[in-house]
mmCIF file of N, CA, C and O in Angstrom:
data_model
loop_
_atom_site.group_PDB
_atom_site.id
_atom_site.type_symbol
_atom_site.label_atom_id
_atom_site.label_comp_id
_atom_site.label_asym_id
_atom_site.label_seq_id
_atom_site.Cartn_x
_atom_site.Cartn_y
_atom_site.Cartn_z
ATOM 1 N N MET H 1 36.766 -50.492 29.160
ATOM 2 C CA MET H 1 35.710 -49.810 28.442
ATOM 3 C C MET H 1 34.383 -50.201 29.077
ATOM 4 O O MET H 1 34.190 -51.315 29.530
ATOM 5 N N ILE H 2 33.453 -49.256 29.055
ATOM 6 C CA ILE H 2 32.126 -49.438 29.644
ATOM 7 C C ILE H 2 31.078 -49.229 28.551
ATOM 8 O O ILE H 2 31.187 -48.306 27.742
ATOM 9 N N ALA H 3 30.056 -50.077 28.532
ATOM 10 C CA ALA H 3 28.947 -49.920 27.593
ATOM 11 C C ALA H 3 27.702 -49.541 28.377
ATOM 12 O O ALA H 3 27.388 -50.141 29.397
ATOM 13 N N SER H 4 27.001 -48.548 27.876
ATOM 14 C CA SER H 4 25.714 -48.135 28.416
ATOM 15 C C SER H 4 24.684 -48.420 27.337
ATOM 16 O O SER H 4 24.773 -47.884 26.231
ATOM 17 N N ILE H 5 23.715 -49.286 27.660
ATOM 18 C CA ILE H 5 22.668 -49.635 26.716
ATOM 19 C C ILE H 5 21.376 -48.977 27.203
ATOM 20 O O ILE H 5 20.894 -49.281 28.285
ATOM 21 N N LEU H 6 20.849 -48.061 26.406
ATOM 22 C CA LEU H 6 19.605 -47.373 26.739
ATOM 23 C C LEU H 6 18.496 -47.998 25.899
ATOM 24 O O LEU H 6 18.531 -47.938 24.664
ATOM 25 N N HIS H 7 17.545 -48.637 26.576
ATOM 26 C CA HIS H 7 16.422 -49.288 25.909
ATOM 27 C C HIS H 7 15.287 -48.285 25.815
ATOM 28 O O HIS H 7 14.799 -47.785 26.838
ATOM 29 N N LEU H 8 14.881 -47.986 24.581
ATOM 30 C CA LEU H 8 13.812 -47.028 24.330
ATOM 31 C C LEU H 8 12.596 -47.791 23.825
ATOM 32 O O LEU H 8 12.613 -48.323 22.713
ATOM 33 N N PRO H 9 11.546 -47.897 24.636
ATOM 34 C CA PRO H 9 10.365 -48.669 24.241
ATOM 35 C C PRO H 9 9.712 -48.126 22.971
ATOM 36 O O PRO H 9 9.890 -46.954 22.613
ATOM 37 N N ALA H 10 8.945 -48.975 22.315
ATOM 38 C CA ALA H 10 8.190 -48.556 21.135
ATOM 39 C C ALA H 10 7.343 -47.342 21.500
ATOM 40 O O ALA H 10 6.809 -47.243 22.603
ATOM 41 N N GLY H 11 7.254 -46.395 20.587
ATOM 42 C CA GLY H 11 6.482 -45.186 20.835
ATOM 43 C C GLY H 11 7.289 -44.053 21.423
ATOM 44 O O GLY H 11 6.802 -42.932 21.527
ATOM 45 N N THR H 12 8.527 -44.332 21.833
ATOM 46 C CA THR H 12 9.390 -43.277 22.363
ATOM 47 C C THR H 12 9.790 -42.363 21.212
ATOM 48 O O THR H 12 10.204 -42.844 20.158
ATOM 49 N N PRO H 13 9.652 -41.052 21.370
ATOM 50 C CA PRO H 13 9.980 -40.153 20.260
ATOM 51 C C PRO H 13 11.465 -40.198 19.914
ATOM 52 O O PRO H 13 12.302 -40.478 20.773
ATOM 53 N N GLU H 14 11.754 -39.917 18.659
ATOM 54 C CA GLU H 14 13.149 -39.840 18.207
ATOM 55 C C GLU H 14 13.854 -38.701 18.938
ATOM 56 O O GLU H 14 13.235 -37.682 19.252
ATOM 57 N N ALA H 15 15.151 -38.884 19.171
ATOM 58 C CA ALA H 15 15.943 -37.844 19.839
ATOM 59 C C ALA H 15 16.129 -36.654 18.904
ATOM 60 O O ALA H 15 16.275 -36.816 17.689
ATOM 61 N N ASP H 16 16.126 -35.482 19.481
ATOM 62 C CA ASP H 16 16.412 -34.260 18.743
ATOM 63 C C ASP H 16 17.835 -34.381 18.174
ATOM 64 O O ASP H 16 18.762 -34.713 18.907
ATOM 65 N N PRO H 17 18.025 -34.117 16.889
ATOM 66 C CA PRO H 17 19.365 -34.218 16.291
ATOM 67 C C PRO H 17 20.413 -33.368 17.018
ATOM 68 O O PRO H 17 21.580 -33.742 17.074
ATOM 69 N N ARG H 18 19.997 -32.249 17.582
ATOM 70 C CA ARG H 18 20.954 -31.408 18.331
ATOM 71 C C ARG H 18 21.445 -32.126 19.578
ATOM 72 O O ARG H 18 22.612 -32.010 19.948
ATOM 73 N N LEU H 19 20.544 -32.883 20.255
ATOM 74 C CA LEU H 19 20.970 -33.632 21.430
ATOM 75 C C LEU H 19 21.937 -34.736 21.041
ATOM 76 O O LEU H 19 22.930 -34.993 21.738
ATOM 77 N N ARG H 20 21.647 -35.413 19.936
ATOM 78 C CA ARG H 20 22.562 -36.461 19.452
ATOM 79 C C ARG H 20 23.939 -35.879 19.171
ATOM 80 O O ARG H 20 24.955 -36.489 19.480
ATOM 81 N N GLU H 21 23.972 -34.692 18.571
ATOM 82 C CA GLU H 21 25.253 -34.042 18.271
ATOM 83 C C GLU H 21 25.997 -33.691 19.556
ATOM 84 O O GLU H 21 27.202 -33.916 19.669
ATOM 85 N N GLN H 22 25.284 -33.150 20.537
ATOM 86 C CA GLN H 22 25.922 -32.829 21.824
ATOM 87 C C GLN H 22 26.462 -34.088 22.476
ATOM 88 O O GLN H 22 27.569 -34.093 23.015
ATOM 89 N N LEU H 23 25.683 -35.150 22.447
ATOM 90 C CA LEU H 23 26.107 -36.410 23.053
ATOM 91 C C LEU H 23 27.358 -36.939 22.363
ATOM 92 O O LEU H 23 28.281 -37.407 23.029
ATOM 93 N N SER H 24 27.420 -36.835 21.056
ATOM 94 C CA SER H 24 28.575 -37.366 20.325
ATOM 95 C C SER H 24 29.870 -36.643 20.678
ATOM 96 O O SER H 24 30.952 -37.165 20.429
ATOM 97 N N ARG H 25 29.764 -35.455 21.279
ATOM 98 C CA ARG H 25 30.954 -34.693 21.671
ATOM 99 C C ARG H 25 31.316 -34.839 23.147
ATOM 100 O O ARG H 25 32.239 -34.168 23.623
ATOM 101 N N MET H 26 30.617 -35.699 23.885
ATOM 102 C CA MET H 26 30.901 -35.858 25.319
ATOM 103 C C MET H 26 32.302 -36.440 25.528
ATOM 104 O O MET H 26 32.682 -37.380 24.831
ATOM 105 N N PRO H 27 33.059 -35.882 26.470
ATOM 106 C CA PRO H 27 34.391 -36.427 26.760
ATOM 107 C C PRO H 27 34.290 -37.894 27.180
ATOM 108 O O PRO H 27 33.409 -38.269 27.953
ATOM 109 N N GLY H 28 35.184 -38.705 26.641
ATOM 110 C CA GLY H 28 35.245 -40.113 27.023
ATOM 111 C C GLY H 28 34.347 -41.020 26.214
ATOM 112 O O GLY H 28 34.415 -42.242 26.350
ATOM 113 N N LEU H 29 33.477 -40.457 25.351
ATOM 114 C CA LEU H 29 32.614 -41.291 24.524
ATOM 115 C C LEU H 29 33.428 -41.833 23.366
ATOM 116 O O LEU H 29 33.987 -41.084 22.572
ATOM 117 N N VAL H 30 33.488 -43.163 23.262
ATOM 118 C CA VAL H 30 34.263 -43.824 22.217
ATOM 119 C C VAL H 30 33.405 -44.037 20.970
ATOM 120 O O VAL H 30 33.815 -43.723 19.858
ATOM 121 N N SER H 31 32.208 -44.584 21.147
ATOM 122 C CA SER H 31 31.301 -44.877 20.040
ATOM 123 C C SER H 31 29.864 -44.709 20.507
ATOM 124 O O SER H 31 29.555 -44.901 21.679
ATOM 125 N N TYR H 32 29.001 -44.392 19.544
ATOM 126 C CA TYR H 32 27.586 -44.175 19.833
ATOM 127 C C TYR H 32 26.786 -44.751 18.676
ATOM 128 O O TYR H 32 26.951 -44.331 17.537
ATOM 129 N N TYR H 33 25.950 -45.741 18.969
ATOM 130 C CA TYR H 33 25.134 -46.406 17.953
ATOM 131 C C TYR H 33 23.673 -46.349 18.382
ATOM 132 O O TYR H 33 23.364 -46.449 19.565
ATOM 133 N N VAL H 34 22.786 -46.224 17.414
ATOM 134 C CA VAL H 34 21.357 -46.356 17.668
ATOM 135 C C VAL H 34 20.890 -47.530 16.812
ATOM 136 O O VAL H 34 21.070 -47.524 15.588
ATOM 137 N N LEU H 35 20.331 -48.555 17.462
ATOM 138 C CA LEU H 35 19.846 -49.745 16.770
ATOM 139 C C LEU H 35 18.345 -49.603 16.563
ATOM 140 O O LEU H 35 17.592 -49.428 17.524
ATOM 141 N N VAL H 36 17.936 -49.652 15.297
ATOM 142 C CA VAL H 36 16.542 -49.456 14.908
ATOM 143 C C VAL H 36 16.063 -50.732 14.221
ATOM 144 O O VAL H 36 16.791 -51.292 13.402
ATOM 145 N N PRO H 37 14.852 -51.205 14.533
ATOM 146 C CA PRO H 37 14.340 -52.397 13.858
ATOM 147 C C PRO H 37 14.330 -52.213 12.341
ATOM 148 O O PRO H 37 14.188 -51.098 11.843
ATOM 149 N N GLY H 38 14.474 -53.318 11.617
ATOM 150 C CA GLY H 38 14.524 -53.282 10.164
ATOM 151 C C GLY H 38 13.362 -52.555 9.529
ATOM 152 O O GLY H 38 13.515 -51.840 8.543
ATOM 153 N N GLU H 39 12.178 -52.708 10.112
ATOM 154 C CA GLU H 39 11.012 -52.024 9.552
ATOM 155 C C GLU H 39 10.902 -50.584 10.051
ATOM 156 O O GLU H 39 9.991 -49.857 9.665
ATOM 157 N N GLY H 40 11.812 -50.169 10.928
ATOM 158 C CA GLY H 40 11.846 -48.792 11.398
ATOM 159 C C GLY H 40 10.853 -48.448 12.495
ATOM 160 O O GLY H 40 10.790 -47.319 12.942
ATOM 161 N N VAL H 41 10.067 -49.418 12.939
ATOM 162 C CA VAL H 41 9.051 -49.172 13.958
ATOM 163 C C VAL H 41 9.294 -50.129 15.117
ATOM 164 O O VAL H 41 9.608 -51.292 14.907
ATOM 165 N N GLY H 42 9.133 -49.637 16.334
ATOM 166 C CA GLY H 42 9.288 -50.497 17.509
ATOM 167 C C GLY H 42 10.345 -49.966 18.449
ATOM 168 O O GLY H 42 10.755 -48.807 18.368
ATOM 169 N N GLU H 43 10.777 -50.838 19.351
ATOM 170 C CA GLU H 43 11.766 -50.412 20.336
ATOM 171 C C GLU H 43 13.111 -50.155 19.663
ATOM 172 O O GLU H 43 13.413 -50.707 18.608
ATOM 173 N N ARG H 44 13.894 -49.279 20.284
ATOM 174 C CA ARG H 44 15.241 -48.958 19.807
ATOM 175 C C ARG H 44 16.210 -49.115 20.959
ATOM 176 O O ARG H 44 15.827 -49.051 22.125
ATOM 177 N N LEU H 45 17.458 -49.307 20.610
ATOM 178 C CA LEU H 45 18.524 -49.359 21.597
ATOM 179 C C LEU H 45 19.575 -48.320 21.240
ATOM 180 O O LEU H 45 19.966 -48.216 20.077
ATOM 181 N N ALA H 46 20.023 -47.576 22.226
ATOM 182 C CA ALA H 46 21.169 -46.690 22.054
ATOM 183 C C ALA H 46 22.331 -47.361 22.777
ATOM 184 O O ALA H 46 22.224 -47.688 23.958
ATOM 185 N N VAL H 47 23.403 -47.604 22.054
ATOM 186 C CA VAL H 47 24.585 -48.267 22.606
ATOM 187 C C VAL H 47 25.699 -47.231 22.640
ATOM 188 O O VAL H 47 26.105 -46.716 21.596
ATOM 189 N N LEU H 48 26.168 -46.937 23.842
ATOM 190 C CA LEU H 48 27.231 -45.952 24.014
ATOM 191 C C LEU H 48 28.420 -46.627 24.676
ATOM 192 O O LEU H 48 28.271 -47.255 25.735
ATOM 193 N N LEU H 49 29.577 -46.520 24.052
ATOM 194 C CA LEU H 49 30.801 -47.083 24.613
ATOM 195 C C LEU H 49 31.637 -45.947 25.174
ATOM 196 O O LEU H 49 31.914 -44.962 24.478
ATOM 197 N N TRP H 50 32.040 -46.096 26.429
ATOM 198 C CA TRP H 50 32.770 -45.063 27.159
ATOM 199 C C TRP H 50 34.152 -45.559 27.527
ATOM 200 O O TRP H 50 34.341 -46.747 27.808
ATOM 201 N N GLU H 51 35.122 -44.646 27.578
ATOM 202 C CA GLU H 51 36.484 -45.000 27.968
ATOM 203 C C GLU H 51 36.529 -45.522 29.395
ATOM 204 O O GLU H 51 37.284 -46.447 29.699
ATOM 205 N N SER H 52 35.728 -44.920 30.283
ATOM 206 C CA SER H 52 35.771 -45.318 31.689
ATOM 207 C C SER H 52 34.408 -45.115 32.340
ATOM 208 O O SER H 52 33.549 -44.389 31.818
ATOM 209 N N GLU H 53 34.256 -45.722 33.495
ATOM 210 C CA GLU H 53 33.027 -45.542 34.263
ATOM 211 C C GLU H 53 32.883 -44.088 34.722
ATOM 212 O O GLU H 53 31.777 -43.563 34.793
ATOM 213 N N GLN H 54 34.001 -43.429 34.984
ATOM 214 C CA GLN H 54 33.960 -42.026 35.391
ATOM 215 C C GLN H 54 33.400 -41.147 34.265
ATOM 216 O O GLN H 54 32.649 -40.202 34.523
ATOM 217 N N ASP H 55 33.761 -41.459 33.015
ATOM 218 C CA ASP H 55 33.215 -40.697 31.883
ATOM 219 C C ASP H 55 31.711 -40.899 31.774
ATOM 220 O O ASP H 55 30.972 -39.944 31.545
ATOM 221 N N LEU H 56 31.254 -42.135 31.938
ATOM 222 C CA LEU H 56 29.814 -42.415 31.903
ATOM 223 C C LEU H 56 29.106 -41.689 33.042
ATOM 224 O O LEU H 56 28.073 -41.059 32.830
ATOM 225 N N ASP H 57 29.668 -41.765 34.244
ATOM 226 C CA ASP H 57 29.065 -41.077 35.391
ATOM 227 C C ASP H 57 28.963 -39.576 35.153
ATOM 228 O O ASP H 57 27.952 -38.947 35.487
ATOM 229 N N ALA H 58 30.018 -38.991 34.559
ATOM 230 C CA ALA H 58 29.998 -37.554 34.275
ATOM 231 C C ALA H 58 28.880 -37.215 33.294
ATOM 232 O O ALA H 58 28.193 -36.197 33.443
ATOM 233 N N TYR H 59 28.673 -38.069 32.292
ATOM 234 C CA TYR H 59 27.582 -37.852 31.340
ATOM 235 C C TYR H 59 26.228 -37.968 32.044
ATOM 236 O O TYR H 59 25.368 -37.106 31.879
ATOM 237 N N ILE H 60 26.026 -39.021 32.823
ATOM 238 C CA ILE H 60 24.745 -39.232 33.510
ATOM 239 C C ILE H 60 24.422 -38.044 34.410
ATOM 240 O O ILE H 60 23.278 -37.606 34.480
ATOM 241 N N ASP H 61 25.428 -37.498 35.081
ATOM 242 C CA ASP H 61 25.228 -36.378 35.998
ATOM 243 C C ASP H 61 25.116 -35.025 35.281
ATOM 244 O O ASP H 61 24.713 -34.040 35.892
ATOM 245 N N SER H 62 25.474 -34.987 34.000
ATOM 246 C CA SER H 62 25.465 -33.714 33.270
ATOM 247 C C SER H 62 24.036 -33.268 32.951
ATOM 248 O O SER H 62 23.087 -34.056 33.014
ATOM 249 N N ASP H 63 23.897 -32.005 32.589
ATOM 250 C CA ASP H 63 22.592 -31.483 32.169
ATOM 251 C C ASP H 63 22.054 -32.285 30.985
ATOM 252 O O ASP H 63 20.864 -32.599 30.930
ATOM 253 N N LEU H 64 22.929 -32.628 30.038
ATOM 254 C CA LEU H 64 22.511 -33.396 28.874
ATOM 255 C C LEU H 64 22.003 -34.776 29.275
ATOM 256 O O LEU H 64 20.943 -35.214 28.835
ATOM 257 N N GLY H 65 22.745 -35.477 30.130
ATOM 258 C CA GLY H 65 22.327 -36.799 30.586
ATOM 259 C C GLY H 65 20.991 -36.755 31.312
ATOM 260 O O GLY H 65 20.134 -37.621 31.114
ATOM 261 N N GLN H 66 20.780 -35.740 32.123
ATOM 262 C CA GLN H 66 19.516 -35.593 32.838
ATOM 263 C C GLN H 66 18.377 -35.249 31.880
ATOM 264 O O GLN H 66 17.257 -35.721 32.048
ATOM 265 N N GLN H 67 18.670 -34.444 30.853
ATOM 266 C CA GLN H 67 17.645 -34.100 29.870
ATOM 267 C C GLN H 67 17.207 -35.339 29.092
ATOM 268 O O GLN H 67 16.022 -35.536 28.842
ATOM 269 N N VAL H 68 18.150 -36.203 28.716
ATOM 270 C CA VAL H 68 17.809 -37.434 27.998
ATOM 271 C C VAL H 68 16.862 -38.281 28.846
ATOM 272 O O VAL H 68 15.869 -38.812 28.341
ATOM 273 N N LEU H 69 17.117 -38.373 30.147
ATOM 274 C CA LEU H 69 16.232 -39.150 31.020
ATOM 275 C C LEU H 69 14.857 -38.492 31.161
ATOM 276 O O LEU H 69 13.841 -39.178 31.168
ATOM 277 N N ARG H 70 14.818 -37.168 31.263
ATOM 278 C CA ARG H 70 13.525 -36.465 31.346
ATOM 279 C C ARG H 70 12.721 -36.648 30.067
ATOM 280 O O ARG H 70 11.510 -36.815 30.099
ATOM 281 N N ASP H 71 13.407 -36.618 28.918
ATOM 282 C CA ASP H 71 12.729 -36.759 27.627
ATOM 283 C C ASP H 71 12.244 -38.184 27.374
ATOM 284 O O ASP H 71 11.402 -38.405 26.508
ATOM 285 N N ASN H 72 12.811 -39.152 28.097
ATOM 286 C CA ASN H 72 12.492 -40.576 27.893
ATOM 287 C C ASN H 72 12.199 -41.258 29.224
ATOM 288 O O ASN H 72 12.941 -42.142 29.659
ATOM 289 N N PRO H 73 11.101 -40.891 29.876
ATOM 290 C CA PRO H 73 10.853 -41.418 31.224
ATOM 291 C C PRO H 73 10.650 -42.930 31.283
ATOM 292 O O PRO H 73 10.841 -43.531 32.332
ATOM 293 N N ARG H 74 10.302 -43.561 30.164
ATOM 294 C CA ARG H 74 10.116 -45.019 30.165
ATOM 295 C C ARG H 74 11.377 -45.777 29.766
ATOM 296 O O ARG H 74 11.399 -47.006 29.765
ATOM 297 N N ALA H 75 12.428 -45.059 29.419
ATOM 298 C CA ALA H 75 13.680 -45.706 29.013
ATOM 299 C C ALA H 75 14.351 -46.363 30.211
ATOM 300 O O ALA H 75 14.194 -45.919 31.350
ATOM 301 N N THR H 76 15.068 -47.434 29.946
ATOM 302 C CA THR H 76 15.865 -48.099 30.982
ATOM 303 C C THR H 76 17.306 -48.196 30.500
ATOM 304 O O THR H 76 17.569 -48.302 29.301
ATOM 305 N N ARG H 77 18.233 -48.154 31.435
ATOM 306 C CA ARG H 77 19.663 -48.206 31.107
ATOM 307 C C ARG H 77 20.300 -49.390 31.827
ATOM 308 O O ARG H 77 20.048 -49.615 33.000
ATOM 309 N N THR H 78 21.141 -50.111 31.098
ATOM 310 C CA THR H 78 21.930 -51.190 31.676
ATOM 311 C C THR H 78 23.393 -50.900 31.357
ATOM 312 O O THR H 78 23.722 -50.490 30.240
ATOM 313 N N ILE H 79 24.238 -51.121 32.338
ATOM 314 C CA ILE H 79 25.675 -50.840 32.193
ATOM 315 C C ILE H 79 26.429 -52.166 32.151
ATOM 316 O O ILE H 79 26.170 -53.066 32.949
ATOM 317 N N TYR H 80 27.399 -52.263 31.228
ATOM 318 C CA TYR H 80 28.218 -53.450 31.091
ATOM 319 C C TYR H 80 29.682 -53.077 31.037
ATOM 320 O O TYR H 80 30.039 -52.018 30.512
ATOM 321 N N THR H 81 30.536 -53.965 31.513
ATOM 322 C CA THR H 81 31.962 -53.866 31.273
ATOM 323 C C THR H 81 32.234 -54.582 29.959
ATOM 324 O O THR H 81 31.737 -55.687 29.750
ATOM 325 N N VAL H 82 33.005 -53.954 29.094
ATOM 326 C CA VAL H 82 33.269 -54.518 27.772
ATOM 327 C C VAL H 82 34.575 -55.281 27.789
ATOM 328 O O VAL H 82 35.610 -54.755 28.197
ATOM 329 N N GLU H 83 34.532 -56.525 27.337
ATOM 330 C CA GLU H 83 35.720 -57.328 27.127
ATOM 331 C C GLU H 83 35.865 -57.500 25.633
ATOM 332 O O GLU H 83 35.102 -58.227 25.007
ATOM 333 N N GLN H 84 36.826 -56.782 25.057
ATOM 334 C CA GLN H 84 36.973 -56.803 23.609
ATOM 335 C C GLN H 84 37.555 -58.138 23.164
ATOM 336 O O GLN H 84 38.552 -58.607 23.692
ATOM 337 N N MET H 85 36.916 -58.745 22.161
ATOM 338 C CA MET H 85 37.342 -60.047 21.662
ATOM 339 C C MET H 85 38.009 -59.947 20.291
ATOM 340 O O MET H 85 38.770 -60.807 19.926
ATOM 341 N N LYS H 86 37.693 -58.936 19.532
ATOM 342 C CA LYS H 86 38.283 -58.796 18.218
ATOM 343 C C LYS H 86 38.531 -57.346 17.908
ATOM 344 O O LYS H 86 37.811 -56.489 18.229
#
């Protein structure tokens, strides 16, 4: 499993609900979480778990993946291999 963590700096606009819905239907996406600070203001993290690196690559190369990057030019992405412990 592969994790993609998208760091969205404070001030980054919320994602369009339609884009979130499209993303949730991407092939190979296992889970999708958005971490929001308790007070609701500040930086956010989008945590996406993918079945494989190929699924993540397909998303990044897709029109949707490119649109997310265009909409969030200050966002940064870090990729991790997931070792499930529990």
